[in-house]
Amino acid sequence: MADTSYDLVVIGSGPGGYVAAIRASQLGLKTAIVERSELGGICLNWGCIPTKALLRSAEIYHTMQRLDEYGLKAENIGYDAEKIVKRSRQVANQLSNGVKFLMKKNKIDVIQGTARLVGDGRVSVEGEAGKQTLAAKNIILATGACARTLPGIEPDGTLVWTYREAMVPPAMPKSLLVIGSGAIGIEFASFYRTFGVEVTVIEVMDRILPVEDAEISELAAKAFKKQGVRLLTGAKVEGLEKGKDSVTATIKLSDEKVEKITTERVISAVGITGNVENLGLEELGIKVDRGHVVVNQWLETAVKGVYAIGDLVGAPWLAHKASHEGVLAVERIAGVKGLHPLDVTRVPGCTYSNPQIASVGLTEAKAKEQGFEVKVGRFPFIGNGKAIALGEPDGLVKTIFDAKTGELLGAHMIGTEVTELIQGYTVAKSLETTEAELMHTIFAHPTLSEMMHESVLAAYGRAIHI
């Protein structure tokens, strides 16, 4: 097949790749996107979106257990695991089809197949239609990441699951061991526990959700323990012994004692590593460090005209960070003026467990480590009328300010719907607001967002409702 020439070829159609392609089209660049699997990548098909559909089912089921609190009655409350999974897959398929529509609308050529860089701005694609070569003035690598595996606890798809198998269980196991307590591990622990599964979480660090503010991690641990989740921190899985329909894990505990735990299934959620294999990176001189492509502040690799974005280039491993980087790389290619490199302190992080956790910016410990003198505000959900009316009085909003300048350094929340609330503080950070602007902002009543106002006031000794 003859060479096909493009201004931009994007490899990978996840939230980094497809957003980059759309922005490129908007800027008048002739664009193609290469995808070896489903449009939308892991996020839409096997990550962010379908997991939220699962967690929504869990959230409703959890509320159904509390109907009496709301003066409601229902009999024979139960669930159908097959239907829960089916709905999740339907949601994923709907969104993947939505990306197909967006590609067509924006006149982006979608090429199914596996891509490899072959130098001089050329991309070789091997797919069902055979082999073809694309010529590209610019290339964006957006191949994402896959689950990291540790020696001795390699997933087998049957007894030891990655996130993929965990999302489509043929039936609910009676017991489950989750290795890793980051967002992925905790979301699955929360989902399965809600449906009555005995859940144990193993975390090698000294606390769960180790990237979150320590105070929020502690509140999360209390909430999960109250729900019956067993948390073992400072613990390490030394090995797995597989039986016919169960797995026995050997765990070294924080006090150096060894415990054996037998569960029906194990979920390995020990992080991710970039999809860097078979892309032809090394031959071209593109540097890879610990499973991630090395880029500069403009997402440029060591090879002119080749960019990399998203999970492929490292933390934070978040879909919205990938989308932002996709736009940034394309605008750099197109010569858009006034661009700013990504500031990771403005990237919000969300965990959709019960309770939800959300944060943006520096933790209190990190702010102090960086030499800031801080003012810290806290406001509990129990002081908020809307939270009480919702029957969700447990939670906390915490804000951290630079005592000298009033800059909002970080915000951290735990409780119902905080994943929706965090955007207020993210906007505040982008606008570089100080405590003064936030204090003078009017928050609607009654809303959960009022707690955001109160937390700011509390940092300066001015909280009203506590």
Short mmCIF file of C-alpha atoms in Angstrom, two decimals:
data_model
loop_
_atom_site.label_atom_id
_atom_site.label_comp_id
_atom_site.label_asym_id
_atom_site.label_seq_id
_atom_site.Cartn_x
_atom_site.Cartn_y
_atom_site.Cartn_z
CA MET A 1 0.00 0.00 0.00
CA ALA A 2 1.35 3.44 -0.85
CA ASP A 3 2.52 5.77 1.90
CA THR A 4 -0.19 7.92 3.42
CA SER A 5 0.98 11.34 4.61
CA TYR A 6 -0.28 13.17 7.69
CA ASP A 7 0.60 16.24 9.71
CA LEU A 8 0.10 14.12 12.84
CA VAL A 9 -0.20 10.42 13.61
CA VAL A 10 -1.36 9.55 17.13
CA ILE A 11 -0.59 6.04 18.38
CA GLY A 12 -3.21 4.99 20.93
CA SER A 13 -6.82 6.16 21.27
CA GLY A 14 -7.25 6.48 25.04
CA PRO A 15 -8.21 9.79 26.66
CA GLY A 16 -4.78 11.17 25.82
CA GLY A 17 -4.70 10.02 22.21
CA TYR A 18 -8.23 10.68 21.03
CA VAL A 19 -8.34 14.11 22.69
CA ALA A 20 -5.00 14.99 21.05
CA ALA A 21 -6.38 13.90 17.66
CA ILE A 22 -9.53 16.02 18.04
CA ARG A 23 -7.53 19.11 19.07
CA ALA A 24 -5.20 18.57 16.10
CA SER A 25 -8.17 18.40 13.76
CA GLN A 26 -9.57 21.61 15.25
CA LEU A 27 -6.23 23.29 14.51
CA GLY A 28 -6.34 22.17 10.88
CA LEU A 29 -3.81 19.33 11.04
CA LYS A 30 -4.43 16.29 8.87
CA THR A 31 -4.59 13.59 11.51
CA ALA A 32 -4.70 9.81 11.84
CA ILE A 33 -5.05 7.71 14.97
CA VAL A 34 -3.79 4.14 15.23
CA GLU A 35 -5.47 1.73 17.66
CA ARG A 36 -4.77 -1.98 18.08
CA SER A 37 -7.84 -2.67 20.23
CA GLU A 38 -10.99 -0.71 21.14
CA LEU A 39 -11.35 3.04 20.59
CA GLY A 40 -11.21 4.87 23.92
CA GLY A 41 -8.35 2.77 25.23
CA ILE A 42 -8.20 1.19 28.68
CA CYS A 43 -9.94 4.14 30.36
CA LEU A 44 -13.20 3.91 28.45
CA ASN A 45 -13.22 0.15 27.98
CA TRP A 46 -11.50 -1.37 31.01
CA GLY A 47 -10.77 1.42 33.46
CA CYS A 48 -12.23 4.73 34.57
CA ILE A 49 -15.69 4.45 33.04
CA PRO A 50 -16.82 0.82 33.51
CA THR A 51 -15.45 0.75 37.07
CA LYS A 52 -17.59 3.78 37.91
CA ALA A 53 -20.62 1.92 36.54
CA LEU A 54 -19.80 -0.98 38.86
CA LEU A 55 -19.30 1.36 41.80
CA ARG A 56 -22.61 3.08 41.08
CA SER A 57 -24.36 -0.29 41.44
CA ALA A 58 -22.52 -0.79 44.74
CA GLU A 59 -23.48 2.69 45.94
CA ILE A 60 -27.18 2.07 45.25
CA TYR A 61 -27.02 -1.37 46.90
CA HIS A 62 -25.34 0.18 49.97
CA THR A 63 -28.12 2.81 50.20
CA MET A 64 -30.75 0.07 49.89
CA GLN A 65 -29.37 -1.52 53.06
CA ARG A 66 -30.22 1.75 54.85
CA LEU A 67 -33.77 2.29 53.58
CA ASP A 68 -35.24 2.36 57.08
CA GLU A 69 -33.15 5.48 57.91
CA TYR A 70 -35.00 7.27 55.12
CA GLY A 71 -38.44 6.02 56.09
CA LEU A 72 -38.57 3.65 53.14
CA LYS A 73 -39.39 -0.04 52.86
CA ALA A 74 -38.49 -2.78 50.37
CA GLU A 75 -38.47 -6.54 50.61
CA ASN A 76 -36.11 -9.19 49.26
CA ILE A 77 -33.32 -6.75 48.43
CA GLY A 78 -30.68 -8.53 46.41
CA TYR A 79 -28.41 -8.22 43.41
CA ASP A 80 -27.60 -9.98 40.15
CA ALA A 81 -23.81 -10.01 39.59
CA GLU A 82 -24.23 -10.87 35.91
CA LYS A 83 -26.51 -7.87 35.30
CA ILE A 84 -24.18 -5.53 37.23
CA VAL A 85 -21.31 -6.56 34.96
CA LYS A 86 -23.50 -6.41 31.85
CA ARG A 87 -24.54 -2.82 32.61
CA SER A 88 -20.89 -1.84 33.13
CA ARG A 89 -19.95 -3.32 29.74
CA GLN A 90 -22.88 -1.56 28.02
CA VAL A 91 -21.73 1.77 29.45
CA ALA A 92 -18.20 1.14 28.16
CA ASN A 93 -19.47 0.15 24.70
CA GLN A 94 -21.68 3.24 24.47
CA LEU A 95 -18.73 5.52 25.19
CA SER A 96 -16.38 3.66 22.84
CA ASN A 97 -18.97 4.15 20.07
CA GLY A 98 -19.10 7.81 21.10
CA VAL A 99 -15.37 8.12 20.39
CA LYS A 100 -15.94 6.50 16.97
CA PHE A 101 -18.51 9.20 16.23
CA LEU A 102 -16.12 11.96 17.36
CA MET A 103 -13.36 10.63 15.09
CA LYS A 104 -15.74 10.67 12.11
CA LYS A 105 -17.11 14.12 12.99
CA ASN A 106 -13.58 15.55 13.18
CA LYS A 107 -12.47 13.81 9.93
CA ILE A 108 -9.75 11.82 11.72
CA ASP A 109 -8.61 8.65 9.95
CA VAL A 110 -8.87 5.66 12.30
CA ILE A 111 -6.41 2.91 11.43
CA GLN A 112 -6.84 -0.43 13.23
CA GLY A 113 -3.58 -2.22 13.88
CA THR A 114 -0.33 -2.34 15.83
CA ALA A 115 2.02 0.58 15.22
CA ARG A 116 5.79 0.73 15.24
CA LEU A 117 8.12 3.67 14.65
CA VAL A 118 10.51 3.01 11.77
CA GLY A 119 12.34 6.34 11.66
CA ASP A 120 12.26 9.45 9.48
CA GLY A 121 8.71 10.30 10.56
CA ARG A 122 7.29 6.96 9.42
CA VAL A 123 4.95 4.63 11.27
CA SER A 124 4.50 1.03 10.22
CA VAL A 125 1.04 -0.37 10.99
CA GLU A 126 0.22 -4.06 10.90
CA GLY A 127 -3.46 -4.98 11.06
CA GLU A 128 -6.16 -7.10 9.52
CA ALA A 129 -5.80 -5.17 6.26
CA GLY A 130 -2.11 -6.12 6.10
CA LYS A 131 0.89 -3.84 6.51
CA GLN A 132 0.99 -0.16 5.63
CA THR A 133 3.33 2.74 6.27
CA LEU A 134 2.17 6.19 7.34
CA ALA A 135 4.31 9.27 6.84
CA ALA A 136 3.93 11.82 9.63
CA LYS A 137 5.42 15.26 10.18
CA ASN A 138 4.71 14.68 13.86
CA ILE A 139 3.94 11.62 15.98
CA ILE A 140 2.35 11.44 19.42
CA LEU A 141 2.84 8.25 21.42
CA ALA A 142 -0.22 7.69 23.61
CA THR A 143 0.01 3.94 24.18
CA GLY A 144 -0.91 4.09 27.88
CA ALA A 145 0.10 1.53 30.44
CA CYS A 146 -0.65 -1.97 31.67
CA ALA A 147 -0.83 -3.57 35.11
CA ARG A 148 2.57 -4.01 36.75
CA THR A 149 3.37 -7.54 37.87
CA LEU A 150 5.57 -8.58 40.76
CA PRO A 151 7.58 -11.82 40.85
CA GLY A 152 5.65 -14.57 42.63
CA ILE A 153 2.27 -12.87 42.31
CA GLU A 154 1.81 -12.87 38.54
CA PRO A 155 -1.87 -12.75 37.54
CA ASP A 156 -3.24 -15.86 35.79
CA GLY A 157 -6.70 -14.52 34.89
CA THR A 158 -8.48 -17.17 36.94
CA LEU A 159 -7.40 -17.15 40.59
CA VAL A 160 -5.15 -14.08 40.52
CA TRP A 161 -6.82 -11.17 38.74
CA THR A 162 -5.75 -7.85 37.29
CA TYR A 163 -8.30 -5.03 37.04
CA ARG A 164 -9.62 -6.63 33.82
CA GLU A 165 -10.79 -9.87 35.42
CA ALA A 166 -11.91 -8.01 38.56
CA MET A 167 -14.35 -6.00 36.42
CA VAL A 168 -16.10 -9.02 34.92
CA PRO A 169 -16.43 -11.61 37.70
CA PRO A 170 -18.54 -14.60 36.62
CA ALA A 171 -19.85 -14.59 40.23
CA MET A 172 -18.98 -12.82 43.47
CA PRO A 173 -16.21 -14.68 45.32
CA LYS A 174 -16.77 -15.34 49.02
CA SER A 175 -13.35 -13.91 49.91
CA LEU A 176 -10.82 -11.66 48.24
CA LEU A 177 -7.26 -10.48 48.83
CA VAL A 178 -6.38 -7.11 47.27
CA ILE A 179 -2.65 -6.42 46.91
CA GLY A 180 -2.09 -2.66 46.79
CA SER A 181 -4.15 0.16 48.29
CA GLY A 182 -3.91 2.88 45.68
CA ALA A 183 -7.06 4.11 43.95
CA ILE A 184 -7.53 0.93 41.88
CA GLY A 185 -7.08 -1.47 44.78
CA ILE A 186 -9.29 0.52 47.14
CA GLU A 187 -12.08 0.94 44.58
CA PHE A 188 -12.23 -2.82 44.02
CA ALA A 189 -12.01 -3.50 47.76
CA SER A 190 -14.95 -1.12 48.32
CA PHE A 191 -17.00 -2.61 45.45
CA TYR A 192 -16.62 -6.22 46.52
CA ARG A 193 -17.07 -5.51 50.24
CA THR A 194 -20.38 -3.74 49.56
CA PHE A 195 -21.68 -6.97 48.03
CA GLY A 196 -20.71 -9.00 51.11
CA VAL A 197 -17.31 -10.35 50.04
CA GLU A 198 -14.76 -10.83 52.85
CA VAL A 199 -11.99 -8.44 51.79
CA THR A 200 -8.39 -8.12 52.99
CA VAL A 201 -6.16 -5.33 51.65
CA ILE A 202 -2.36 -5.61 51.77
CA GLU A 203 -0.27 -2.41 51.52
CA VAL A 204 3.53 -2.35 51.66
CA MET A 205 3.57 1.30 52.84
CA ASP A 206 2.65 2.25 56.41
CA ARG A 207 -0.84 3.48 55.42
CA ILE A 208 -3.49 2.91 52.77
CA LEU A 209 -3.85 5.44 49.93
CA PRO A 210 -0.23 6.49 50.53
CA VAL A 211 -0.26 9.38 48.03
CA GLU A 212 -3.12 11.09 49.88
CA ASP A 213 -2.82 13.43 52.86
CA ALA A 214 -2.08 11.34 56.00
CA GLU A 215 -5.16 12.66 57.81
CA ILE A 216 -7.44 11.64 54.92
CA SER A 217 -5.78 8.20 54.72
CA GLU A 218 -6.46 7.69 58.42
CA LEU A 219 -10.15 8.61 58.07
CA ALA A 220 -10.45 6.31 55.04
CA ALA A 221 -8.89 3.43 57.00
CA LYS A 222 -11.39 3.94 59.82
CA ALA A 223 -14.32 3.95 57.38
CA PHE A 224 -13.18 0.80 55.57
CA LYS A 225 -12.50 -1.05 58.83
CA LYS A 226 -15.98 -0.10 60.04
CA GLN A 227 -17.37 -1.69 56.87
CA GLY A 228 -15.48 -4.89 57.69
CA VAL A 229 -12.48 -4.56 55.35
CA ARG A 230 -9.31 -5.95 56.91
CA LEU A 231 -6.34 -3.65 56.27
CA LEU A 232 -2.76 -4.88 56.66
CA THR A 233 -0.28 -2.02 56.20
CA GLY A 234 3.50 -2.25 56.23
CA ALA A 235 2.94 -5.78 54.93
CA LYS A 236 4.39 -7.66 51.98
CA VAL A 237 3.17 -10.66 49.99
CA GLU A 238 6.06 -13.11 49.92
CA GLY A 239 4.36 -15.65 47.68
CA LEU A 240 1.12 -17.21 46.47
CA GLU A 241 0.21 -20.88 46.53
CA LYS A 242 -2.65 -21.76 44.22
CA GLY A 243 -5.20 -24.42 45.06
CA LYS A 244 -8.06 -25.74 42.93
CA ASP A 245 -10.38 -22.81 43.68
CA SER A 246 -8.45 -20.69 46.18
CA VAL A 247 -5.13 -18.99 46.78
CA THR A 248 -3.03 -19.02 49.94
CA ALA A 249 -0.86 -15.92 50.35
CA THR A 250 2.18 -15.80 52.61
CA ILE A 251 2.27 -12.34 54.16
CA LYS A 252 5.14 -10.77 56.08
CA LEU A 253 3.47 -8.38 58.53
CA SER A 254 4.79 -5.05 59.83
CA ASP A 255 6.09 -6.75 63.00
CA GLU A 256 8.05 -9.26 60.85
CA LYS A 257 5.65 -12.08 61.76
CA VAL A 258 4.41 -14.25 58.90
CA GLU A 259 0.73 -15.01 58.30
CA LYS A 260 -0.92 -17.23 55.72
CA ILE A 261 -4.23 -15.99 54.31
CA THR A 262 -6.45 -18.15 52.08
CA THR A 263 -9.01 -16.45 49.82
CA GLU A 264 -10.99 -17.50 46.77
CA ARG A 265 -9.49 -14.80 44.58
CA VAL A 266 -6.63 -12.28 44.58
CA ILE A 267 -6.53 -8.89 42.84
CA SER A 268 -3.07 -7.56 42.03
CA ALA A 269 -3.20 -3.75 42.03
CA VAL A 270 0.47 -2.89 42.55
CA GLY A 271 0.72 -0.11 40.00
CA ILE A 272 1.19 0.19 36.27
CA THR A 273 4.01 0.36 33.77
CA GLY A 274 4.10 2.07 30.38
CA ASN A 275 3.35 0.19 27.15
CA VAL A 276 6.81 0.74 25.70
CA GLU A 277 7.44 -2.66 24.09
CA ASN A 278 7.66 -3.23 20.34
CA LEU A 279 7.26 0.46 19.47
CA GLY A 280 10.78 0.75 18.01
CA LEU A 281 11.79 3.31 20.67
CA GLU A 282 15.30 2.07 21.46
CA GLU A 283 16.31 1.84 17.79
CA LEU A 284 15.40 5.51 17.32
CA GLY A 285 17.17 6.64 20.50
CA ILE A 286 14.03 7.45 22.50
CA LYS A 287 14.91 7.02 26.16
CA VAL A 288 12.88 4.75 28.43
CA ASP A 289 13.36 4.98 32.20
CA ARG A 290 11.75 2.41 34.52
CA GLY A 291 9.03 1.55 32.03
CA HIS A 292 8.22 5.12 31.01
CA VAL A 293 9.22 7.28 28.04
CA VAL A 294 11.41 10.24 28.96
CA VAL A 295 10.10 13.62 27.75
CA ASN A 296 10.81 17.30 28.41
CA GLN A 297 8.30 19.84 29.77
CA TRP A 298 6.66 20.05 26.32
CA LEU A 299 6.21 16.27 26.05
CA GLU A 300 8.98 16.04 23.42
CA THR A 301 11.12 12.90 23.27
CA ALA A 302 14.80 12.93 22.27
CA VAL A 303 13.69 12.45 18.62
CA LYS A 304 12.49 15.58 16.83
CA GLY A 305 8.81 15.47 15.96
CA VAL A 306 8.02 12.56 18.32
CA TYR A 307 6.03 13.34 21.46
CA ALA A 308 4.74 11.12 24.28
CA ILE A 309 1.85 11.72 26.68
CA GLY A 310 -0.26 10.22 29.45
CA ASP A 311 0.47 7.07 31.46
CA LEU A 312 3.30 6.32 29.04
CA VAL A 313 5.35 9.19 30.50
CA GLY A 314 4.63 8.52 34.17
CA ALA A 315 2.78 9.83 37.20
CA PRO A 316 0.21 10.95 37.95
CA TRP A 317 -1.42 8.09 36.03
CA LEU A 318 -4.73 9.80 35.41
CA ALA A 319 -6.94 10.07 32.33
CA HIS A 320 -7.48 13.83 32.66
CA LYS A 321 -3.74 14.42 32.93
CA ALA A 322 -3.30 12.48 29.67
CA SER A 323 -5.99 14.58 27.96
CA HIS A 324 -4.35 17.81 29.12
CA GLU A 325 -0.95 16.62 27.88
CA GLY A 326 -2.49 15.61 24.54
CA VAL A 327 -3.80 19.12 24.00
CA LEU A 328 -0.52 20.66 25.17
CA ALA A 329 1.56 18.51 22.77
CA VAL A 330 -0.72 19.30 19.80
CA GLU A 331 -0.74 23.03 20.53
CA ARG A 332 3.06 22.94 20.77
CA ILE A 333 3.17 21.21 17.36
CA ALA A 334 0.76 23.78 15.89
CA GLY A 335 2.75 26.73 17.26
CA VAL A 336 0.03 28.05 19.56
CA LYS A 337 1.40 30.97 21.59
CA GLY A 338 1.34 31.44 25.37
CA LEU A 339 1.47 27.78 26.38
CA HIS A 340 2.38 26.71 29.91
CA PRO A 341 3.95 23.36 30.84
CA LEU A 342 1.82 21.06 32.99
CA ASP A 343 1.90 21.87 36.70
CA VAL A 344 1.18 18.55 38.42
CA THR A 345 0.04 20.32 41.59
CA ARG A 346 -3.03 21.37 39.57
CA VAL A 347 -4.00 17.82 38.62
CA PRO A 348 -6.84 16.55 40.84
CA GLY A 349 -6.95 12.92 41.94
CA CYS A 350 -10.16 11.00 42.75
CA THR A 351 -10.94 7.64 44.32
CA TYR A 352 -14.54 6.50 43.85
CA SER A 353 -14.79 4.16 46.82
CA ASN A 354 -17.32 4.46 49.62
CA PRO A 355 -16.41 6.96 51.05
CA GLN A 356 -15.04 8.91 48.09
CA ILE A 357 -11.63 10.59 48.33
CA ALA A 358 -10.44 13.58 46.27
CA SER A 359 -7.45 15.90 46.38
CA VAL A 360 -5.45 18.48 44.51
CA GLY A 361 -2.07 20.05 45.26
CA LEU A 362 0.29 19.44 48.15
CA THR A 363 -0.45 17.38 51.24
CA GLU A 364 0.21 19.06 54.58
CA ALA A 365 3.41 17.01 55.03
CA LYS A 366 4.70 17.84 51.50
CA ALA A 367 3.96 21.55 51.96
CA LYS A 368 6.01 21.60 55.17
CA GLU A 369 8.77 19.54 53.54
CA GLN A 370 8.99 22.18 50.81
CA GLY A 371 9.55 24.86 53.45
CA PHE A 372 6.11 26.46 53.51
CA GLU A 373 4.73 27.92 56.70
CA VAL A 374 1.14 26.70 56.48
CA LYS A 375 -2.34 27.56 57.66
CA VAL A 376 -4.63 24.51 57.70
CA GLY A 377 -8.42 24.59 57.69
CA ARG A 378 -10.72 21.65 58.39
CA PHE A 379 -14.48 21.33 58.19
CA PRO A 380 -16.37 18.11 58.99
CA PHE A 381 -19.43 16.90 57.08
CA ILE A 382 -21.37 16.73 60.37
CA GLY A 383 -21.44 20.55 60.37
CA ASN A 384 -23.13 20.75 56.97
CA GLY A 385 -26.91 20.81 56.58
CA LYS A 386 -26.99 19.16 53.14
CA ALA A 387 -24.73 16.30 54.30
CA ILE A 388 -27.04 15.63 57.25
CA ALA A 389 -30.14 15.81 55.02
CA LEU A 390 -28.52 13.31 52.65
CA GLY A 391 -27.81 10.98 55.56
CA GLU A 392 -24.07 11.28 54.87
CA PRO A 393 -22.62 13.05 57.91
CA ASP A 394 -19.16 11.40 57.81
CA GLY A 395 -16.32 13.16 56.07
CA LEU A 396 -13.88 16.05 56.08
CA VAL A 397 -12.73 18.91 53.87
CA LYS A 398 -9.16 20.05 54.53
CA THR A 399 -7.40 23.04 52.99
CA ILE A 400 -3.74 24.07 53.18
CA PHE A 401 -2.57 27.64 52.57
CA ASP A 402 0.77 29.40 52.44
CA ALA A 403 0.64 31.50 55.61
CA LYS A 404 2.72 34.26 53.99
CA THR A 405 0.92 34.73 50.67
CA GLY A 406 -2.50 33.10 51.13
CA GLU A 407 -1.87 30.80 48.15
CA LEU A 408 -3.98 27.63 48.19
CA LEU A 409 -1.32 24.90 48.30
CA GLY A 410 -3.60 21.88 48.55
CA ALA A 411 -7.09 20.61 49.26
CA HIS A 412 -8.05 17.14 50.47
CA MET A 413 -11.50 15.64 51.02
CA ILE A 414 -13.20 12.46 52.09
CA GLY A 415 -16.96 11.85 52.03
CA THR A 416 -19.94 11.64 49.73
CA GLU A 417 -19.57 13.29 46.28
CA VAL A 418 -16.16 14.85 47.01
CA THR A 419 -15.01 13.73 43.55
CA GLU A 420 -17.43 16.33 42.17
CA LEU A 421 -16.49 19.01 44.72
CA ILE A 422 -12.71 18.94 44.16
CA GLN A 423 -13.02 20.81 40.86
CA GLY A 424 -13.83 24.01 42.77
CA TYR A 425 -10.42 23.99 44.38
CA THR A 426 -8.77 22.94 41.10
CA VAL A 427 -10.23 26.02 39.39
CA ALA A 428 -9.11 28.12 42.36
CA LYS A 429 -5.53 26.85 41.94
CA SER A 430 -5.57 27.48 38.18
CA LEU A 431 -6.75 31.05 38.78
CA GLU A 432 -4.10 31.45 41.50
CA THR A 433 -6.68 32.66 43.97
CA THR A 434 -5.78 33.40 47.57
CA GLU A 435 -7.85 32.80 50.67
CA ALA A 436 -9.33 36.31 50.25
CA GLU A 437 -11.08 35.51 46.94
CA LEU A 438 -12.31 32.17 48.26
CA MET A 439 -13.67 33.79 51.42
CA HIS A 440 -15.55 36.38 49.36
CA THR A 441 -17.04 33.76 47.03
CA ILE A 442 -20.72 33.03 47.68
CA PHE A 443 -21.56 29.33 47.96
CA ALA A 444 -25.16 28.22 47.46
CA HIS A 445 -27.12 26.93 50.45
CA PRO A 446 -27.84 24.17 51.18
CA THR A 447 -25.02 22.42 49.32
CA LEU A 448 -22.07 20.23 50.18
CA SER A 449 -19.88 22.89 48.57
CA GLU A 450 -20.46 25.17 51.54
CA MET A 451 -17.95 22.98 53.40
CA MET A 452 -15.30 24.13 50.95
CA HIS A 453 -16.00 27.72 52.01
CA GLU A 454 -16.03 26.82 55.68
CA SER A 455 -12.71 24.97 55.42
CA VAL A 456 -11.08 28.07 53.97
CA LEU A 457 -12.60 30.20 56.73
CA ALA A 458 -11.41 27.67 59.32
CA ALA A 459 -7.78 28.02 58.16
CA TYR A 460 -8.02 31.65 59.28
CA GLY A 461 -10.04 31.11 62.45
CA ARG A 462 -13.29 32.31 60.88
CA ALA A 463 -15.41 29.14 60.43
CA ILE A 464 -19.10 29.83 61.11
CA HIS A 465 -20.76 26.45 61.56
CA ILE A 466 -18.33 24.59 63.79
#
